[in-house]
Each structure stands twice: as C-alpha cells, then as structure tokens.
Short mmCIF file of C-alpha atoms in Angstrom, two decimals:
data_model
loop_
_atom_site.label_atom_id
_atom_site.label_comp_id
_atom_site.label_asym_id
_atom_site.label_seq_id
_atom_site.Cartn_x
_atom_site.Cartn_y
_atom_site.Cartn_z
CA MET A 177 -11.10 28.21 1.06
CA ARG A 178 -10.77 31.94 1.82
CA ALA A 179 -7.63 33.27 3.51
CA ILE A 180 -9.51 34.13 6.68
CA GLY A 181 -10.87 30.60 6.80
CA LEU A 182 -7.40 29.13 6.55
CA THR A 183 -6.19 31.44 9.32
CA VAL A 184 -8.86 29.96 11.57
CA LEU A 185 -7.68 26.50 10.56
CA LEU A 186 -4.12 27.33 11.56
CA LEU A 187 -5.32 28.42 14.99
CA CYS A 188 -7.46 25.29 15.36
CA ALA A 189 -4.53 23.06 14.45
CA ALA A 190 -2.52 24.34 17.39
CA CYS A 191 -5.21 22.98 19.69
CA GLY A 192 -6.07 19.86 17.71
CA GLY A 193 -4.69 16.42 18.47
CA VAL A 194 -3.26 13.81 16.17
CA ALA A 195 -5.92 11.74 14.42
CA ARG A 196 -7.00 8.66 16.35
CA ALA A 197 -4.82 5.65 15.55
CA SER A 198 -6.14 2.27 14.55
CA ALA A 199 -6.82 0.50 17.84
CA ALA A 200 -6.12 -2.97 16.51
CA LEU A 201 -2.46 -2.17 15.83
CA TYR A 202 -1.90 -1.42 19.50
CA HIS A 203 -3.65 -4.52 20.88
CA ALA A 204 -2.16 -7.95 21.50
CA THR A 205 -3.44 -11.21 22.99
CA VAL A 206 -0.92 -13.41 24.80
CA PRO A 207 -1.00 -16.41 27.16
CA VAL A 208 -1.05 -15.58 30.87
CA ALA A 209 -0.06 -17.92 33.72
CA GLY A 210 -2.79 -16.72 36.08
CA THR A 211 -4.71 -13.77 37.43
CA THR A 212 -2.12 -12.54 39.92
CA SER A 213 -0.55 -9.13 39.33
CA VAL A 214 2.85 -10.76 38.77
CA ALA A 215 1.53 -13.08 36.06
CA ARG A 216 -0.49 -10.28 34.49
CA ASN A 217 2.47 -7.90 34.36
CA GLN A 218 4.66 -10.57 32.77
CA ALA A 219 2.01 -11.09 30.10
CA ILE A 220 1.72 -7.34 29.53
CA VAL A 221 5.45 -7.19 28.80
CA GLN A 222 5.01 -9.97 26.22
CA ALA A 223 2.06 -8.10 24.70
CA ALA A 224 4.04 -4.86 24.47
CA ALA A 225 6.86 -6.72 22.74
CA ALA A 226 4.36 -8.20 20.26
CA VAL A 227 3.04 -4.73 19.42
CA LEU A 228 6.57 -3.36 18.96
CA VAL A 229 7.31 -6.24 16.58
CA ARG A 230 4.18 -5.31 14.60
CA LEU A 231 5.12 -1.62 14.54
CA SER A 232 8.76 -2.15 13.60
CA GLY A 233 8.65 -5.37 11.59
CA ASN A 234 11.61 -6.71 13.59
CA PRO A 235 10.84 -10.11 15.21
CA GLN A 236 14.02 -9.78 17.31
CA VAL A 237 13.03 -6.46 18.84
CA MET A 238 13.48 -7.75 22.42
CA ALA A 239 17.15 -8.49 21.70
CA LEU A 240 17.86 -4.84 20.84
CA PRO A 241 19.73 -2.71 23.39
CA ASP A 242 17.61 -1.28 26.23
CA VAL A 243 14.30 -2.66 24.90
CA ALA A 244 13.83 -5.40 27.49
CA ALA A 245 14.70 -3.04 30.34
CA ALA A 246 12.34 -0.35 29.03
CA LEU A 247 9.46 -2.83 28.73
CA SER A 248 9.65 -3.61 32.44
CA ASP A 249 7.48 -0.49 32.74
CA ALA A 250 4.99 -1.75 30.11
CA PRO A 251 2.06 -1.96 32.59
CA SER A 252 2.08 1.84 32.80
CA LEU A 253 1.40 2.02 29.05
CA VAL A 254 -1.83 -0.03 29.21
CA ASN A 255 -5.22 1.46 28.37
CA ASP A 256 -7.24 -1.67 29.12
CA TYR A 257 -6.99 -5.44 29.50
CA ARG A 258 -9.26 -8.44 29.89
CA TYR A 259 -8.91 -12.16 30.45
CA ALA A 260 -10.24 -14.57 27.83
CA GLN A 261 -10.28 -18.30 27.12
CA GLY A 262 -8.05 -19.41 24.29
CA SER A 263 -7.88 -22.70 22.44
CA ALA A 264 -7.90 -25.83 24.61
CA GLY A 265 -9.03 -23.68 27.56
CA ALA A 266 -5.78 -21.74 27.85
CA LEU A 267 -6.05 -18.48 29.78
CA MET A 268 -5.23 -15.46 27.62
CA LEU A 269 -4.80 -11.76 28.33
CA GLU A 270 -6.05 -9.22 25.78
CA VAL A 271 -4.13 -5.97 26.23
CA GLY A 272 -4.77 -2.57 24.67
CA PHE A 273 -1.98 0.00 24.91
CA ASP A 274 -2.10 3.79 24.85
CA PRO A 275 -0.87 4.49 21.28
CA GLN A 276 0.90 7.74 22.08
CA ALA A 277 2.62 6.29 25.16
CA LEU A 278 3.84 3.26 23.23
CA LEU A 279 4.98 5.37 20.28
CA GLY A 280 6.82 7.63 22.70
CA LEU A 281 8.64 4.61 24.11
CA ALA A 282 9.50 3.39 20.60
CA ARG A 283 10.93 6.79 19.69
CA GLN A 284 12.85 6.95 22.97
CA LEU A 285 14.43 3.61 22.02
CA ALA A 286 15.07 4.87 18.45
CA LEU A 287 13.10 1.96 17.00
CA PRO A 288 12.02 2.20 13.37
CA ILE A 289 8.23 2.19 13.41
CA TRP A 290 5.33 2.46 10.99
CA PRO A 291 2.54 3.89 13.14
CA ALA A 292 -1.20 3.80 12.62
CA PRO A 293 -3.37 4.59 10.83
CA ARG A 294 -1.77 2.65 8.01
CA PRO A 295 -3.33 2.86 4.55
CA PRO A 296 -4.98 -0.31 3.23
CA VAL A 297 -3.45 -2.39 0.43
CA LEU A 298 -5.63 -3.11 -2.59
CA ALA A 299 -5.12 -6.81 -3.42
CA GLU A 300 -5.78 -7.67 -7.07
CA ILE A 301 -5.08 -11.41 -7.07
CA SER A 302 -5.99 -13.92 -9.77
CA PHE A 303 -5.67 -17.68 -10.21
CA ASN A 304 -5.05 -18.65 -13.82
CA GLY A 305 -6.39 -15.24 -14.81
CA GLN A 306 -9.59 -15.39 -12.70
CA PRO A 307 -9.96 -13.03 -9.71
CA LEU A 308 -10.10 -14.59 -6.25
CA ASP A 309 -13.23 -14.26 -4.15
CA ALA A 310 -13.16 -13.21 -0.51
CA ALA A 311 -13.38 -16.76 0.85
CA THR A 312 -10.40 -17.94 -1.20
CA ALA A 313 -8.39 -14.82 -0.33
CA ALA A 314 -8.98 -15.29 3.43
CA PRO A 315 -5.41 -16.54 4.17
CA LEU A 316 -3.98 -13.36 2.63
CA LEU A 317 -6.32 -11.15 4.67
CA ALA A 318 -5.52 -13.06 7.87
CA ALA A 319 -1.75 -12.90 7.32
CA GLY A 320 -1.97 -9.17 6.76
CA ALA A 321 -4.15 -8.59 9.83
CA ALA A 322 -1.62 -10.41 12.01
CA ARG A 323 1.06 -7.97 10.83
CA GLY A 324 -1.08 -4.84 11.07
CA ILE A 325 -1.74 -4.68 7.30
CA GLU A 326 -5.28 -4.40 5.92
CA PHE A 327 -5.71 -6.00 2.50
CA VAL A 328 -8.88 -5.04 0.65
CA LEU A 329 -10.30 -6.75 -2.42
CA PRO A 330 -11.21 -4.72 -5.53
CA GLN A 331 -14.71 -3.55 -6.30
CA ALA A 332 -16.16 -2.78 -9.71
CA GLY A 333 -14.24 -0.03 -11.46
CA ALA A 334 -10.94 -0.67 -9.63
CA PRO A 335 -7.79 0.48 -11.44
CA ALA A 336 -6.46 -2.17 -13.81
CA ALA A 337 -3.75 -4.38 -12.35
CA LYS A 338 -1.55 -3.89 -15.43
CA ALA A 339 -1.72 -0.10 -15.12
CA LEU A 340 -0.96 -0.22 -11.40
CA ARG A 341 1.99 -2.53 -11.98
CA ALA A 342 3.38 0.00 -14.47
CA ALA A 343 2.85 2.85 -11.95
CA ASP A 344 0.59 4.63 -14.44
CA PRO A 345 -0.17 8.06 -12.91
CA THR A 346 -3.86 7.89 -13.86
CA ALA A 347 -4.20 4.48 -12.22
CA LEU A 348 -2.39 5.64 -9.08
CA ASP A 349 -4.64 8.68 -8.88
CA ALA A 350 -7.71 6.44 -9.19
CA LEU A 351 -6.30 4.14 -6.52
CA ALA A 352 -5.94 7.07 -4.12
CA ARG A 353 -9.40 8.45 -4.85
CA GLN A 354 -11.29 5.15 -4.74
CA TYR A 355 -9.46 3.30 -1.97
CA ARG A 356 -7.65 6.06 -0.02
CA THR A 357 -4.32 4.33 -0.53
CA GLY A 358 -1.24 4.35 -2.71
CA LEU A 359 -0.54 0.68 -2.02
CA ALA A 360 -1.53 -2.34 -4.11
CA LEU A 361 -0.55 -6.01 -4.28
CA ILE A 362 -0.84 -7.48 -7.76
CA GLY A 363 -0.64 -11.28 -7.85
CA ASN A 364 -1.09 -14.02 -10.41
CA ILE A 365 -1.14 -17.58 -9.08
CA THR A 366 -0.72 -20.60 -11.35
CA PRO A 367 0.03 -24.27 -10.63
CA GLY A 368 3.68 -23.33 -11.16
CA GLY A 369 3.78 -20.73 -8.38
CA GLY A 370 3.01 -17.05 -7.86
CA SER A 371 4.14 -13.80 -9.46
CA TRP A 372 3.77 -10.79 -7.18
CA THR A 373 4.20 -7.02 -7.48
CA LEU A 374 3.81 -4.68 -4.52
CA VAL A 375 3.04 -1.13 -5.64
CA MET A 376 4.08 1.58 -3.17
CA GLY A 377 3.20 4.89 -4.76
CA ALA A 378 5.42 5.27 -7.81
CA ALA A 379 7.79 2.52 -6.59
CA SER A 380 7.26 -1.22 -6.77
CA LYS A 381 8.82 -4.54 -5.75
CA THR A 382 8.38 -7.74 -7.76
CA TRP A 383 9.13 -11.31 -6.74
CA GLN A 384 8.39 -14.90 -7.67
CA ALA A 385 7.15 -17.53 -5.21
CA PRO A 386 7.36 -21.34 -5.46
CA PRO A 387 4.25 -23.50 -5.90
CA GLY A 388 2.26 -24.75 -2.92
CA SER A 389 -1.28 -24.90 -1.66
CA MET A 390 -3.42 -21.85 -2.37
CA ALA A 391 -3.62 -21.02 1.35
CA ASP A 392 0.13 -21.30 1.84
CA MET A 393 0.94 -19.15 -1.19
CA LEU A 394 -1.50 -16.44 -0.12
CA ALA A 395 -0.28 -16.40 3.48
CA ALA A 396 3.32 -16.22 2.26
CA ALA A 397 2.43 -13.31 -0.04
CA GLY A 398 0.80 -11.49 2.86
CA ASN A 399 3.89 -11.87 5.04
CA ALA A 400 6.27 -11.00 2.19
CA SER A 401 4.26 -7.85 1.50
CA ALA A 402 4.29 -6.89 5.19
CA ASP A 403 8.08 -7.34 5.29
CA ARG A 404 8.53 -5.05 2.29
CA LEU A 405 6.06 -2.44 3.51
CA LEU A 406 7.66 -2.23 6.93
CA ALA A 407 11.13 -2.03 5.39
CA ARG A 408 9.89 0.90 3.30
CA PHE A 409 7.76 2.82 5.78
CA ALA A 410 9.14 2.04 9.25
CA ALA A 411 11.41 4.95 10.11
CA ALA A 412 13.49 5.72 13.17
CA PRO A 413 13.97 9.28 14.44
CA GLY A 414 17.40 10.60 13.59
CA ALA A 415 19.44 13.73 13.99
CA ALA A 416 17.58 16.75 12.63
CA SER A 417 19.23 18.10 9.50
CA GLY A 418 18.05 21.64 10.18
CA VAL A 419 17.58 22.22 6.45
CA PRO A 420 14.07 23.56 5.74
CA GLU A 421 12.23 22.38 2.64
CA HIS A 422 8.98 23.63 1.23
CA LEU A 423 5.89 21.54 0.51
CA TRP A 424 2.86 22.92 -1.34
CA VAL A 425 -0.44 21.09 -0.80
CA GLY A 426 -3.49 21.95 -2.87
CA HIS A 427 -7.18 20.98 -2.83
CA LEU A 428 -7.65 21.49 0.93
CA ARG A 429 -11.40 22.10 0.96
CA SER A 430 -12.29 22.06 4.65
CA ALA A 431 -11.07 22.23 8.22
CA GLU A 432 -11.22 18.43 8.30
CA ASP A 433 -8.87 18.21 5.30
CA TYR A 434 -6.40 20.56 6.95
CA ALA A 435 -6.49 18.71 10.28
CA ALA A 436 -6.04 15.36 8.52
CA LEU A 437 -3.05 16.69 6.56
CA MET A 438 -1.33 18.01 9.68
CA ALA A 439 -1.98 14.75 11.53
CA LEU A 440 -0.48 12.80 8.62
CA LEU A 441 2.66 14.94 8.69
CA ARG A 442 3.04 14.74 12.46
CA ARG A 443 2.84 10.95 12.46
CA ASP A 444 5.94 10.64 10.25
CA PRO A 445 8.99 10.35 12.54
CA ARG A 446 11.22 11.83 9.81
CA ILE A 447 9.31 15.13 9.93
CA ARG A 448 10.68 17.14 12.84
CA ALA A 449 8.47 20.17 12.23
CA ALA A 450 5.71 21.17 9.83
CA LEU A 451 4.98 24.91 9.87
CA PRO A 452 2.26 26.49 7.70
CA MET A 453 3.77 29.54 5.99
CA GLN A 454 1.44 30.75 3.25
CA ALA A 455 -2.18 30.18 2.19
CA SER A 456 -3.65 30.84 -1.23
CA GLY A 457 -7.20 29.81 -2.04
CA ASN A 458 -7.51 26.17 -1.05
CA SER A 459 -3.73 25.60 -1.04
CA LEU A 460 -1.10 25.79 1.65
CA MET A 461 2.69 26.17 1.68
CA LEU A 462 4.47 24.45 4.56
CA THR A 463 8.06 24.61 5.71
CA LEU A 464 9.27 21.17 6.83
CA ARG A 465 12.36 20.24 8.82
CA LEU A 466 13.28 16.69 7.93
CA ASP A 467 15.58 13.79 8.72
CA ALA A 468 15.34 12.59 5.09
CA PRO A 469 15.10 14.19 1.63
CA LEU A 470 11.70 15.72 0.94
CA THR A 471 11.42 13.80 -2.34
CA THR A 472 11.65 10.53 -0.37
CA VAL A 473 9.22 11.65 2.31
CA ALA A 474 6.78 12.98 -0.30
CA ALA A 475 6.82 9.67 -2.19
CA ASP A 476 5.91 7.87 1.02
CA LEU A 477 3.21 10.43 1.82
CA ALA A 478 1.72 9.78 -1.61
CA ALA A 479 1.50 6.09 -0.73
CA SER A 480 -0.83 7.05 2.12
CA GLY A 481 -3.60 7.49 -0.44
CA HIS A 482 -4.40 11.04 0.66
CA LEU A 483 -1.88 12.88 -1.53
CA VAL A 484 -1.08 12.75 -5.24
CA ASN A 485 1.57 14.48 -7.32
CA ALA A 486 0.57 17.86 -8.74
CA ALA A 487 1.91 20.60 -11.02
CA ALA A 488 4.90 22.50 -9.64
CA GLN A 489 4.28 25.71 -7.71
CA PRO A 490 6.71 28.67 -7.40
CA GLY A 491 8.84 28.42 -4.27
CA ALA A 492 7.88 24.82 -3.50
CA ASP A 493 10.37 21.95 -3.55
CA VAL A 494 7.51 19.42 -3.91
CA THR A 495 3.85 19.97 -4.85
CA LEU A 496 1.05 17.57 -3.90
CA ASP A 497 -2.75 17.65 -4.00
CA TRP A 498 -4.95 16.41 -1.17
CA VAL A 499 -7.44 13.65 -1.98
CA ARG A 500 -10.66 13.68 0.01
#
C-alpha cells in the first residue's frame, strides 16, 4: 500500500461507520400477553433484558442499579418486531433492536458487554478419540447460539487439537487464517465424563465435567464456554487513563482491511481513542488511549482471528499483523 493510498484510507475512515453487527445477537423472542401496545411494550422490555443478558453474560442484569428504570424506554430502541406462534399456540413477540442504540444504553449503564460481531469458536470434540459429526454436536451448537456464541466444526486441514491446546504459535496462526478466529474449544468425551480446554488466543482454560448423556455434556460445555468467554471479553467502560500507547499493525493490503481494523478497535469499550499516526508500506502505527494495558487488549484482539503476533517494530509497544 503506497503512502498516498493510506492517506486516502485515513480520510475515508473518518466518514466510515462501524462494521455491521451480527443481527442475531440483538434479537430476542419472548412471550407476549396480547397485541395491545401495553402488552407489546412490556414484552419489548423483557426482550431488551434478554439481549443485555446475552451481551453481558450476567443473568441478573435486571437487578443491577438503574437497569430496570432505563429499560422502560426500551421501545425506542427497537428496529423491528413481529408476532409469531410459539409452542402450544403461545403468542410470541420477535424483537430486533438497533445495535448502536442498545450498546449506547449498555455503556451508559456501565455494563460489561461483549458486542458483535463475535469471532466463531472452532470446536474440536471427540468421543473416545473419534471426532463428532454435526448431528451429534447439535446440542453444543444450540447452547452456543442461545448465548450468542457460534461454534463451528473443523474441516480438513484444521489445526491439530494438541497444538491448539498447547497454544502453539503456528497452530494459532493457522486457526486465525483458516477460521478467522483465535478461539477454540478442545473436548474429549468418554463414558467417565468430559475433559475440556477453551483456547483464547495464547491463553486457555481447562476443566473437567462429570459423566452424563452426550447431549447434556455438550450443552453444558457450550454454556461453560460461553461463561468463560464472556468473563474474558465482556468489558465495561472505565475512567480513561490518558496514557497513550502505540500499536503497529502490518499486512494491511486494502481499504477494506483498514476499515475492518478501525471498526474492530472502535468496538472495544476499553479503547477510548485510536488515532493513526504513521504509515509505512502496508503497515500503520496507531496511538491508542486505553482503559486497560495494551498487552491485555492486544491479546484479546488476537483472539478475534484477524490479528496475529508479529516481530517488534521500533517505537511500537505491541506489533500485530492483520489476517485477511
């Protein structure tokens, strides 16, 4: 990328919007007592609470200070809604919220959130050493979807589970390039229970689960993974530290790459400002103002699947490469 080209990108970024969020994360379906405006508005409040639970990972979000009062205005956050028939003929309301409006409310309430788009989680699961097929893995996929987590099953050539579990840099790089994620769930189920490792970039969490039916163990693993992911990535806005740190990002090959990088940075509530400072070839130096150490933020950015660790650059506190 020539310097003049990157200058154009910087100007375009000022006019560009944040990348479109995953619509499913901001939708909820709830029971509704009827088609009157009063019943509909009550259901919309319940739907907004359900989305905030999904964003924050806190099932008791309505008990937090000021949340219930703020959600009284939830109907103003709605993009669309429709009535539908649920099981046993129950009337349901499907509600889609404006992502930016709902995120603005969450930040106003200082809720920790993990916004969309969230990277997928590669699920390498085996039973007695044999990989699970999609039909068997359905309870895991369903549990993740209910929590706003997309589990994907490996294709041919996927990074080896053992290498991912050990946070091997080559395997993590392959994970990012093949699946656009830095997240993986490694599981081995036996009649005696399950052994699970959740890989989050270079960090991981391991736990053991008791025996049960295949469906129950997979659903439990999906929920346990969602709990750990939200605990890691849901962040609340805090007081700005005012200390600038410098991030160097290489391998930006197009305007689309640049726009996607800036959108990724702007979605992180710990990043108060991201200012491009210097361009060289296809690389960019940014000054960030953060509410957390750059090393922590960079590790989480790497888990997005779009950035991988790279060789140090002069003047940069952290150096990453963009993955197309």
